[in-house]
PDB file of C-alpha atoms in Angstrom:
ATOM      1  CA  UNK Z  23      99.429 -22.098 152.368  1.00 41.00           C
ATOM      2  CA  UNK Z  24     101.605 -19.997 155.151  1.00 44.00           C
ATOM      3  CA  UNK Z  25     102.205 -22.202 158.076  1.00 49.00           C
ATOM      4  CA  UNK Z  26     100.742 -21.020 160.954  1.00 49.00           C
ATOM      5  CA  UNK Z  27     103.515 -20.530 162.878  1.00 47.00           C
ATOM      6  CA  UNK Z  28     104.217 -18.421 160.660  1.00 48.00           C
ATOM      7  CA  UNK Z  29     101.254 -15.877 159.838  1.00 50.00           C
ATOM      8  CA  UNK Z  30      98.333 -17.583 161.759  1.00 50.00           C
ATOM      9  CA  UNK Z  31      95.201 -19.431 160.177  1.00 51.00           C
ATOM     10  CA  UNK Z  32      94.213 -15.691 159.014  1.00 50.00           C
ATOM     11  CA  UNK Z  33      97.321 -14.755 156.819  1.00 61.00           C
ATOM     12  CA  UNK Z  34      96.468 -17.088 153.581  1.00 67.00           C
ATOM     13  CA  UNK Z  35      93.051 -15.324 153.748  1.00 74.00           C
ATOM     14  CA  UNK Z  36      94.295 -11.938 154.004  1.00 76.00           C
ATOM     15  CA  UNK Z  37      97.463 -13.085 150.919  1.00 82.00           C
ATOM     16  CA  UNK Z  38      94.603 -13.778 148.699  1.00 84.00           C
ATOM     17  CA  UNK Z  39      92.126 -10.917 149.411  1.00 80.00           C
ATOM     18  CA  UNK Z  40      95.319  -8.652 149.191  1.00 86.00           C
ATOM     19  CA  UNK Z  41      96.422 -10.302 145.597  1.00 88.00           C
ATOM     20  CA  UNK Z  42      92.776  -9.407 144.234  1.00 90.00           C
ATOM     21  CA  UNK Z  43      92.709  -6.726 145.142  1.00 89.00           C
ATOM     22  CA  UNK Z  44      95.799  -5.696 143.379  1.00 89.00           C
ATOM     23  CA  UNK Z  45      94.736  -7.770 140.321  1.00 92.00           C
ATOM     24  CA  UNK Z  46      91.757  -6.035 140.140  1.00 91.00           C
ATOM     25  CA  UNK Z  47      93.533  -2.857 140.491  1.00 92.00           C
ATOM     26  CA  UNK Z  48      95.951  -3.567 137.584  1.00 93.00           C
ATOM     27  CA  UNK Z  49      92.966  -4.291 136.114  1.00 93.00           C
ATOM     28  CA  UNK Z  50      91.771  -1.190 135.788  1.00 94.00           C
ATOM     29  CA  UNK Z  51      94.592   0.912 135.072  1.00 94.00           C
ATOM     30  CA  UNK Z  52      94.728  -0.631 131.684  1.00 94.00           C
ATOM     31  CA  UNK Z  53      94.145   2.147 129.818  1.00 94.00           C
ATOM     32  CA  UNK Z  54      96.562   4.397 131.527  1.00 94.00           C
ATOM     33  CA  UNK Z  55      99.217   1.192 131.771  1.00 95.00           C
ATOM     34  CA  UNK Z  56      98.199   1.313 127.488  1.00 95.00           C
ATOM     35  CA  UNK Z  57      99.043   4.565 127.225  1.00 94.00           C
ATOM     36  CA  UNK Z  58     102.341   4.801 129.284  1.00 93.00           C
ATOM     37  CA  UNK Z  59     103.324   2.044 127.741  1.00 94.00           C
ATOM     38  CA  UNK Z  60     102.818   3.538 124.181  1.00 94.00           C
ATOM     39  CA  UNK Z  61     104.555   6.959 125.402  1.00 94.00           C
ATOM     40  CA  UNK Z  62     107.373   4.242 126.643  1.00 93.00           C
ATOM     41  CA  UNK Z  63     107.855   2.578 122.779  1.00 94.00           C
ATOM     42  CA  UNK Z  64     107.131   5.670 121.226  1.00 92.00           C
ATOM     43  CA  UNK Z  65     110.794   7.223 122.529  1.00 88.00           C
ATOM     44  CA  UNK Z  66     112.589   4.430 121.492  1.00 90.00           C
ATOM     45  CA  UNK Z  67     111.219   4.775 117.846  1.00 87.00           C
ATOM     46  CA  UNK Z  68     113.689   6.440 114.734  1.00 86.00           C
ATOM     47  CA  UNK Z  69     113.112   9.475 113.028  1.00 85.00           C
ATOM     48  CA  UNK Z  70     109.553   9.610 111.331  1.00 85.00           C
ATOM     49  CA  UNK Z  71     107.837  12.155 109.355  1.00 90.00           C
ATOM     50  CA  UNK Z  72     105.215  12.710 111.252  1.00 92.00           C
ATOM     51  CA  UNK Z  73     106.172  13.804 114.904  1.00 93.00           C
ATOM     52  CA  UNK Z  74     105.925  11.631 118.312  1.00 94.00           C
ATOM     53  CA  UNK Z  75     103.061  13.537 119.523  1.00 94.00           C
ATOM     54  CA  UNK Z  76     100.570  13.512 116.792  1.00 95.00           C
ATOM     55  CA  UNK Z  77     101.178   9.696 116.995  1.00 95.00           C
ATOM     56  CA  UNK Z  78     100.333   9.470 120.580  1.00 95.00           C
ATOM     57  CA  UNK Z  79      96.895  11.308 119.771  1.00 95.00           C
ATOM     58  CA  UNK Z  80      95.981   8.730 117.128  1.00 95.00           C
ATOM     59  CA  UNK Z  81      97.346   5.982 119.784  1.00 95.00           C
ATOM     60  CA  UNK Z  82      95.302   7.360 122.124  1.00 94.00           C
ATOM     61  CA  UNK Z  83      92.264   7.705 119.929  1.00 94.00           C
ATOM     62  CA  UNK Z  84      92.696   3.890 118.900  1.00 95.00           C
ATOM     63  CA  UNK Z  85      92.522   3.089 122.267  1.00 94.00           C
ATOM     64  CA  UNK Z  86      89.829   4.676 123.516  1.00 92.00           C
ATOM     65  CA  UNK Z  87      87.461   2.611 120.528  1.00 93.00           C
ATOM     66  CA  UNK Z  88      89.551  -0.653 121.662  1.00 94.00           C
ATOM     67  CA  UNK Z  89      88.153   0.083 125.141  1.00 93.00           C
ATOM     68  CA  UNK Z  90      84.280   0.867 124.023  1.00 92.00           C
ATOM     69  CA  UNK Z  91      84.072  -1.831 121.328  1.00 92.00           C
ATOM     70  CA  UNK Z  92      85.433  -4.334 123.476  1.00 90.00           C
ATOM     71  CA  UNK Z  93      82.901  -3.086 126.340  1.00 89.00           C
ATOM     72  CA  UNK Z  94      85.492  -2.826 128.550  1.00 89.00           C
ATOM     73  CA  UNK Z  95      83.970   0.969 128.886  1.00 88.00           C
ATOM     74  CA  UNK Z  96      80.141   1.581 127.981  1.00 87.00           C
ATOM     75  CA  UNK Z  97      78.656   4.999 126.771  1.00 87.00           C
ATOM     76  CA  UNK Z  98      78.555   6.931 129.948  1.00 89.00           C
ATOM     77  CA  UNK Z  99      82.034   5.843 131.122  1.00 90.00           C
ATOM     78  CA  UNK Z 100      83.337   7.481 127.523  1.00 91.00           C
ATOM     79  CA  UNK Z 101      80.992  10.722 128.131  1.00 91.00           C
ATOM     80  CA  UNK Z 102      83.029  10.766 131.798  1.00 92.00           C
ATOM     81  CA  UNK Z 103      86.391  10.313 129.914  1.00 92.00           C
ATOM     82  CA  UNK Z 104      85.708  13.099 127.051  1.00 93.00           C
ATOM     83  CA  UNK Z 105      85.412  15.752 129.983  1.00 93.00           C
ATOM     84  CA  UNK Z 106      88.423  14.687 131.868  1.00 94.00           C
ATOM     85  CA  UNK Z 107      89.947  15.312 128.492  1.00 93.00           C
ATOM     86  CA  UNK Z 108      88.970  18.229 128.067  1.00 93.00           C
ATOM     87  CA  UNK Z 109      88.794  19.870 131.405  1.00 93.00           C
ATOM     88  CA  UNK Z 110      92.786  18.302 131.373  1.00 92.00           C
ATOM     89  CA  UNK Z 111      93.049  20.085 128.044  1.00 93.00           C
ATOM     90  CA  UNK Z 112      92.048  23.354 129.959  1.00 93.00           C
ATOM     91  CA  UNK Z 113      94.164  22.460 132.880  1.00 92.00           C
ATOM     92  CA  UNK Z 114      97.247  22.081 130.523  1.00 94.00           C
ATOM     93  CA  UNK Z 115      96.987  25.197 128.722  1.00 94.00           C
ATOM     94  CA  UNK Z 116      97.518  27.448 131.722  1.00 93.00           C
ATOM     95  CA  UNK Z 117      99.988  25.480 133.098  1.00 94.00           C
ATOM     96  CA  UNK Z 118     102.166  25.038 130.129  1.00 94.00           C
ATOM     97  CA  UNK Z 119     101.709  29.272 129.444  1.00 94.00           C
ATOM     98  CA  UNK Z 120     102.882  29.759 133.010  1.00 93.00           C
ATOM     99  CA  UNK Z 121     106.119  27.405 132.680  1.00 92.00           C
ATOM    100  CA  UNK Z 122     104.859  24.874 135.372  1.00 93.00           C
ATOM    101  CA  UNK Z 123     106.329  22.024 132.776  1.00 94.00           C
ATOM    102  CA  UNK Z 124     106.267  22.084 129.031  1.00 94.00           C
ATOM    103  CA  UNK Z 125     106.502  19.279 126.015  1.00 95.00           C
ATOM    104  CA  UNK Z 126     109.383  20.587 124.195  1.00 91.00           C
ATOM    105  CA  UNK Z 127     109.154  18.532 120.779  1.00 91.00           C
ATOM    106  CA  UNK Z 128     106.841  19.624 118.245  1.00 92.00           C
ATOM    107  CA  UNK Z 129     104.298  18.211 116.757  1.00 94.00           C
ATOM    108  CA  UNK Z 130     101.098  19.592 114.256  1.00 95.00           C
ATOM    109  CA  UNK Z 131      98.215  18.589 116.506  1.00 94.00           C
ATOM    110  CA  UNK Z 132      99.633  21.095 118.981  1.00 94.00           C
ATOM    111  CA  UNK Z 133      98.398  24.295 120.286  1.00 92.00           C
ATOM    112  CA  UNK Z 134      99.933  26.998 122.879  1.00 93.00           C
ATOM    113  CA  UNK Z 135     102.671  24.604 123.710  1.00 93.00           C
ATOM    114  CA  UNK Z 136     100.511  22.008 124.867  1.00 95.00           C
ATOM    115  CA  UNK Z 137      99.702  18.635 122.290  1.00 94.00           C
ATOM    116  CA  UNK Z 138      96.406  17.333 122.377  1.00 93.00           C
ATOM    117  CA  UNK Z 139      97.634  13.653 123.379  1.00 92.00           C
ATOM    118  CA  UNK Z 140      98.111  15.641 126.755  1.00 92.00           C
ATOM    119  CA  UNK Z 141      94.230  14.999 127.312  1.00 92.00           C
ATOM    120  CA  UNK Z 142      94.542  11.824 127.592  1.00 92.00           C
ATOM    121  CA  UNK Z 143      96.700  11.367 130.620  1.00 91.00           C
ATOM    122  CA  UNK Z 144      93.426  13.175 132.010  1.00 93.00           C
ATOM    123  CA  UNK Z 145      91.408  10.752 130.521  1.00 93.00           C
ATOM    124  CA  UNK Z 146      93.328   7.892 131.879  1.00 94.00           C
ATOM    125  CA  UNK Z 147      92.505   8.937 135.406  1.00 95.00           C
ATOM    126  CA  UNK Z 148      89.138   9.256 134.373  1.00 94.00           C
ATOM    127  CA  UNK Z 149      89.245   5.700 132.382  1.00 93.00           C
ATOM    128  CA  UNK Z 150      90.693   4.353 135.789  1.00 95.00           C
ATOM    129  CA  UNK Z 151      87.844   5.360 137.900  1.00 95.00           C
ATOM    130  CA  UNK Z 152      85.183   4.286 135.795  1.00 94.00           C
ATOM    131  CA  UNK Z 153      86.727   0.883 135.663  1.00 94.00           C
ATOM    132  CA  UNK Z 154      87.254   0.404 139.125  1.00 94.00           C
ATOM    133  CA  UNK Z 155      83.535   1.173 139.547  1.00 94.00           C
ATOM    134  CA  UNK Z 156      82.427  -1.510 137.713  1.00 92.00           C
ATOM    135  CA  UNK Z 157      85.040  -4.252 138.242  1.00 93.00           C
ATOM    136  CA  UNK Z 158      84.894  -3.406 142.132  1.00 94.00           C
ATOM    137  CA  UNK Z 159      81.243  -2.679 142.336  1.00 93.00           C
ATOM    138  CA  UNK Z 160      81.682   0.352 144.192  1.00 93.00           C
ATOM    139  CA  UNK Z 161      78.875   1.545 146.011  1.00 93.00           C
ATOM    140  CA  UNK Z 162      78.827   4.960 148.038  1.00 94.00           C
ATOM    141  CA  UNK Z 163      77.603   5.516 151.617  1.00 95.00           C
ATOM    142  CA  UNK Z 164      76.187   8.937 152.955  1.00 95.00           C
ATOM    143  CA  UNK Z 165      78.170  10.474 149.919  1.00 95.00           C
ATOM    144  CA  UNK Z 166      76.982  14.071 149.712  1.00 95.00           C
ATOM    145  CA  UNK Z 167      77.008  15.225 146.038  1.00 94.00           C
ATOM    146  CA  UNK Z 168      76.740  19.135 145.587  1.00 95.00           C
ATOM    147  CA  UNK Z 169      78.908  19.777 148.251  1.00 96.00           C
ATOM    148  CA  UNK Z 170      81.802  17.673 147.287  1.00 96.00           C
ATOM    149  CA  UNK Z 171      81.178  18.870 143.633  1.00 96.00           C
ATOM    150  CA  UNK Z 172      81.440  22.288 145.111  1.00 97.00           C
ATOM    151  CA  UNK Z 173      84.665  21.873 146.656  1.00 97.00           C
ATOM    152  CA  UNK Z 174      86.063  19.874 143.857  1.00 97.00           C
ATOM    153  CA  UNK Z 175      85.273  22.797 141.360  1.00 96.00           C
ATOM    154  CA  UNK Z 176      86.815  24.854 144.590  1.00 96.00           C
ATOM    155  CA  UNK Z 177      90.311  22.464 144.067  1.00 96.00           C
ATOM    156  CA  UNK Z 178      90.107  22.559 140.437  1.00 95.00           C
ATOM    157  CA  UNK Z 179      89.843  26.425 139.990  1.00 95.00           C
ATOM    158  CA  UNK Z 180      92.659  27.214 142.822  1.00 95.00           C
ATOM    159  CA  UNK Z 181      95.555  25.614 140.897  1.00 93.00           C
ATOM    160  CA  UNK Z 182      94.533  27.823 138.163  1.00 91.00           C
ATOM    161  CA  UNK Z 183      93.899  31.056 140.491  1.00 93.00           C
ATOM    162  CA  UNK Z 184      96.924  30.875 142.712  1.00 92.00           C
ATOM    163  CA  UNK Z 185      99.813  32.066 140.268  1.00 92.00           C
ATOM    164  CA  UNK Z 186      97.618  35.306 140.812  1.00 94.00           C
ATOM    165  CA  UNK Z 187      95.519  34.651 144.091  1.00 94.00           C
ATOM    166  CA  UNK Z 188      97.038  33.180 147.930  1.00 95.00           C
ATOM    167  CA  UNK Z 189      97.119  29.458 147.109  1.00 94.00           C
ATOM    168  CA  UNK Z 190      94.117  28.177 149.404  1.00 96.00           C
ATOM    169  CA  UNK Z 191      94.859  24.368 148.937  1.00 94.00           C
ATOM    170  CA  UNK Z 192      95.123  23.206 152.584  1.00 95.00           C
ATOM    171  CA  UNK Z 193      91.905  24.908 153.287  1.00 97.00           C
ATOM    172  CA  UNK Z 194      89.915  23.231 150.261  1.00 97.00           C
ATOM    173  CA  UNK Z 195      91.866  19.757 151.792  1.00 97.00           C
ATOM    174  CA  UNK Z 196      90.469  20.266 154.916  1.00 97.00           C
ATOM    175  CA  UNK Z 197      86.843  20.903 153.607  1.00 97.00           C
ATOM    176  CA  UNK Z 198      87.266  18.250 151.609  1.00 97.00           C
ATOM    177  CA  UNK Z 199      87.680  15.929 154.405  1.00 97.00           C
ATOM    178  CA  UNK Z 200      85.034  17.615 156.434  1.00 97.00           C
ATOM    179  CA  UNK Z 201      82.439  17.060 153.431  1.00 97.00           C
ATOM    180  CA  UNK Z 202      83.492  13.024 152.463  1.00 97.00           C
ATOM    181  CA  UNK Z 203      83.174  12.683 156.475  1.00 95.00           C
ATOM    182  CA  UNK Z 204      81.663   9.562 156.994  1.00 94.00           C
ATOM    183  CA  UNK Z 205      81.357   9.190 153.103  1.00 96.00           C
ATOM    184  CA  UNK Z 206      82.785   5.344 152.556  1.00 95.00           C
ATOM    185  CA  UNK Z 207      83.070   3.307 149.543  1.00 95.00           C
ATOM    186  CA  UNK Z 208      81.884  -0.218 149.468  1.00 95.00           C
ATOM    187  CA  UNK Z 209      83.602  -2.453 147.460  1.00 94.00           C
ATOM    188  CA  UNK Z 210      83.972  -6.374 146.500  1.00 92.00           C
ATOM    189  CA  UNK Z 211      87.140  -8.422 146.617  1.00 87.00           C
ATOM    190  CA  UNK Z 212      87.163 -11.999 146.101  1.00 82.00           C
ATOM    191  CA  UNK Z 213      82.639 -12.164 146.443  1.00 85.00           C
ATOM    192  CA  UNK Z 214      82.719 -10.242 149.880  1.00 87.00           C
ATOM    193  CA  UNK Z 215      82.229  -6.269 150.651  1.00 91.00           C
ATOM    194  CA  UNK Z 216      84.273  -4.254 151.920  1.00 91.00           C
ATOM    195  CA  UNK Z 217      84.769  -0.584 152.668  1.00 93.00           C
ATOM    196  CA  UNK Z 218      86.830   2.137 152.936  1.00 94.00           C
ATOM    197  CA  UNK Z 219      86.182   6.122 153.661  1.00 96.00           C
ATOM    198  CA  UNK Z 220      86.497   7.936 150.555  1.00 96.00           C
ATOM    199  CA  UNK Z 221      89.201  10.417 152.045  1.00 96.00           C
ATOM    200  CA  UNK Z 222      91.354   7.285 152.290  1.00 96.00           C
ATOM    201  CA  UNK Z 223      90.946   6.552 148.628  1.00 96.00           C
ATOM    202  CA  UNK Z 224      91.691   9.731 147.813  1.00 97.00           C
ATOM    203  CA  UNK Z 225      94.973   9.927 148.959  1.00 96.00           C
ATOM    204  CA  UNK Z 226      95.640   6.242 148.509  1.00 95.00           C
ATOM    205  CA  UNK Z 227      94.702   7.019 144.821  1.00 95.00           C
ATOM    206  CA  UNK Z 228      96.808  10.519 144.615  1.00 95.00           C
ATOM    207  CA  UNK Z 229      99.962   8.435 145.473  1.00 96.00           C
ATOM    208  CA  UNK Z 230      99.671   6.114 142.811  1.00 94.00           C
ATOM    209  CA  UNK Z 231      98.817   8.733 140.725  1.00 95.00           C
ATOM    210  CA  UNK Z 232     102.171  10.608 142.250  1.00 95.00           C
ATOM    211  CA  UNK Z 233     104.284   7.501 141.493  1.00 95.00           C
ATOM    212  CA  UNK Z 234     102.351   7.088 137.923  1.00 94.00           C
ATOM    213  CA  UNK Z 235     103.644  10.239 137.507  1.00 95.00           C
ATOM    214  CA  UNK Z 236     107.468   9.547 138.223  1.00 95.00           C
ATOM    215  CA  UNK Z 237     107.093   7.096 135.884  1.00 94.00           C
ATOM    216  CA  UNK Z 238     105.389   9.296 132.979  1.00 93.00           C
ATOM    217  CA  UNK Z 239     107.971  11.959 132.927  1.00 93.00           C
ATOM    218  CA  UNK Z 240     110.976   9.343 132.956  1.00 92.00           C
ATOM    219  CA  UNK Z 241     109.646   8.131 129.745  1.00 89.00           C
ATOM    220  CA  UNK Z 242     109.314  11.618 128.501  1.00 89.00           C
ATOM    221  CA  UNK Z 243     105.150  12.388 128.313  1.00 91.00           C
ATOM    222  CA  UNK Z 244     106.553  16.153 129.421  1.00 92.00           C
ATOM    223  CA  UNK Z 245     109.088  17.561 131.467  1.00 92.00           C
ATOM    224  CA  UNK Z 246     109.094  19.842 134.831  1.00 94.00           C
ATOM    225  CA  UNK Z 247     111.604  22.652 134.195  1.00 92.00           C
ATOM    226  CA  UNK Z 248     114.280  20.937 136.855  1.00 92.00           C
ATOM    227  CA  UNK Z 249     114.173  17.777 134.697  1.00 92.00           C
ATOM    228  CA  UNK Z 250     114.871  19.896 131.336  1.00 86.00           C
ATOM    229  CA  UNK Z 251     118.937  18.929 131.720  1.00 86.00           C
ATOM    230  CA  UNK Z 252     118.030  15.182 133.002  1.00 88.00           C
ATOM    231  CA  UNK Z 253     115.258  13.275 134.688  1.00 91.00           C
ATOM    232  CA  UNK Z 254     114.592  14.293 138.219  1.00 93.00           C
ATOM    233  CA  UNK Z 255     112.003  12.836 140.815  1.00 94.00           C
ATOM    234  CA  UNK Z 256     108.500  14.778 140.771  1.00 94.00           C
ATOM    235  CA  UNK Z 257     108.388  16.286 144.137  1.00 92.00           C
ATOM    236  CA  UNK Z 258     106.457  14.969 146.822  1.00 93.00           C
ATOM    237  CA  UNK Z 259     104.604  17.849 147.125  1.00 92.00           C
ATOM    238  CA  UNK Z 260     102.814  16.669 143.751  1.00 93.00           C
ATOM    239  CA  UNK Z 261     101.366  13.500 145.894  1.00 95.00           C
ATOM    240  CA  UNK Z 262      99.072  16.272 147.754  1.00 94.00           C
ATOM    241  CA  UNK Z 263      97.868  17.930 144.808  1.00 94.00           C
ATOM    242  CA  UNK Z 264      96.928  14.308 143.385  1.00 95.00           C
ATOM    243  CA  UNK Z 265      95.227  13.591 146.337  1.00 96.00           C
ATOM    244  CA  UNK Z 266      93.330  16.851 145.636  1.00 96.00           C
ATOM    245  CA  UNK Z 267      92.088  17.135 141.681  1.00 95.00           C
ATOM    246  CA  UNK Z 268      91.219  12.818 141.693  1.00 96.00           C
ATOM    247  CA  UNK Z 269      88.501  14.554 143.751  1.00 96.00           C
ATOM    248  CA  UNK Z 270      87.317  16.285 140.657  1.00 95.00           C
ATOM    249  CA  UNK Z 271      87.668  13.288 138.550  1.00 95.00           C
ATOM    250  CA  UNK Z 272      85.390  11.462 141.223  1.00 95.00           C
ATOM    251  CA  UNK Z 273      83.028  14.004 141.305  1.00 95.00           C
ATOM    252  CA  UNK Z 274      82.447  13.270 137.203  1.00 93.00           C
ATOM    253  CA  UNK Z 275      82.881   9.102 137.370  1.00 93.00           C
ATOM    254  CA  UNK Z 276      79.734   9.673 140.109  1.00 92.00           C
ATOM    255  CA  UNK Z 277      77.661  11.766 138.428  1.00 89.00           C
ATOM    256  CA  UNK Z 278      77.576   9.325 135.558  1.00 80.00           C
ATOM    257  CA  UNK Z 279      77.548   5.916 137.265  1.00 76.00           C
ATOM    258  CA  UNK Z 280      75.101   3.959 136.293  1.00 51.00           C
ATOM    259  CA  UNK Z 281      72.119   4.131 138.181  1.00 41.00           C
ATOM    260  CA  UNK Z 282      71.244   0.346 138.506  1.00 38.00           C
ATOM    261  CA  UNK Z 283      74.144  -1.546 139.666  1.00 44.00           C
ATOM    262  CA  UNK Z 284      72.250  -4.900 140.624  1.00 42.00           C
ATOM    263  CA  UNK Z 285      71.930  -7.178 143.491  1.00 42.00           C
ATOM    264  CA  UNK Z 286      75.197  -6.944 145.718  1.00 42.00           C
ATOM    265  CA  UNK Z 287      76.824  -9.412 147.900  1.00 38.00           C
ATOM    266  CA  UNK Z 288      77.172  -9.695 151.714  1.00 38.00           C
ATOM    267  CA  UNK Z 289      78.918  -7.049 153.402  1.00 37.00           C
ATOM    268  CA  UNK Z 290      81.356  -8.460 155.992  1.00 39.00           C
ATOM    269  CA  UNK Z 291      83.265  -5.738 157.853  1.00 40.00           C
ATOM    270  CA  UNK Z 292      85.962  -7.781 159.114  1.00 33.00           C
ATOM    271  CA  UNK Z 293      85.548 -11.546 158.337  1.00 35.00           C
ATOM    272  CA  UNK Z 294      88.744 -12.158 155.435  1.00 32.00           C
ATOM    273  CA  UNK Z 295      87.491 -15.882 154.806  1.00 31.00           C
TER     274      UNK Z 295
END
């Protein structure tokens, strides 16, 4: 308990809520922790016949059943995953052809430059998402479907088009926050609801991803071309564009969230106790 001369009768309240929260969080990123983790081990390991990446597909494979079989992810959350594998699959193509970062080692299960473990960092976004829904009950308010869909496809297809097209990326960002305008999330920490507007957890969510990130190319999942000679920070510019595409993975975790989430409890907007 913090005195409260120290934090006031509310702190210990607000400690606790704050430590769920983060729990929950950890929680889950499991999958992507899994996978980071196994990109981590799988630097430190000797000289095998069969290369790094191939083993980090079969990894990843593995621990996408792990996941289902253990429930921790039901039918529709794997459906949601298997598109942000592939649409990341899609995503990593172009950007590998046009030198925007590159896995240098080779590997069999490999094609244009780009391994096909690559879809899973996708799909880990996607796997974190359709956690969170269910172990934070999310619930959406005044969410407007086809027109955020619309501008995530918008986001998605601009950091294709602009190596040939102007980049439009603050304009999509701003209709972006005019459509998710009033859009919150409801959420439950510790039995009690909370909420938050969704353009908060999109940027809230595109810097972890941005720091998740950092982390991913110091253990080597690929490299930007300033960290070919040595690891580098991933600019902060890359926080922004996080902010942007979790919109598209949103977009896919909603459209197959299940349609019967149950009886909820109270919603307090302020009360911590």
């Amino acid at each position: 308990m913090i005195p409260p001369s120290v934090g006031g009768p509310w702190a210990a309240p607000v400690v606790r809520h704050l430590l769920d929260f983060a729990w929950t969080q950890t929680r889950a990123c499991a999958f992507a922790i899994a996978l980071l983790s196994g990109v981590a081990v799988s630097a430190l390991l000797p000289d095998l016949p069969v290369a790094r990446y191939d083993l980090l597909v079969v990894y990843g494979v593995l621990l996408t059943l792990l996941f289902w079989l253990r429930g921790w992810e039901n039918g529709r959350d794997v459906a949601v995953i298997a598109v942000c594998h592939v649409i990341g699959l899609a995503f990593e193509l172009v950007k590998v052809s046009l030198g925007s970062w590159s896995y240098p080692e080779p590997a069999v299960l490999k094609f244009a430059g780009v391994p096909l473990y690559g879809g899973f960092l996708y799909a880990a976004v996607g796997g974190y998402v359709c956690r969170a829904w269910h172990l934070f009950d999310l619930e959406l308010l005044r969410y407007r479907p086809r027109a955020t869909a619309v501008v995530a496809a918008g986001i998605y297809v601009n950091f294709f088009s602009h190596h040939w097209l102007p980049d439009v990326r603050w304009a999509l960002a701003v209709l972006l926050v005019a459509v998710t305008a009033g859009t919150s999330v409801r959420f439950t920490v510790r039995g009690v609801r909370r909420r938050m507007p969704l353009a908060v957890s999109f940027v809230l969510i595109g810097f972890f991803l941005w720091v998740a990130e950092n982390l991913a190319t110091l253990v080597g999942a690929w490299r930007y071309p300033y960290q070919q000679h040595g690891w580098e920070p991933v600019g902060i510019e890359k926080f922004g564009a996080w902010a942007l595409l979790i919109s598209v993975t949103f977009v896919l975790a909603a459209v197959g969230r299940e349609s019967s989430p149950g009886p909820r409890p109270e919603y307090h907007p302020m009360n911590v106790n």
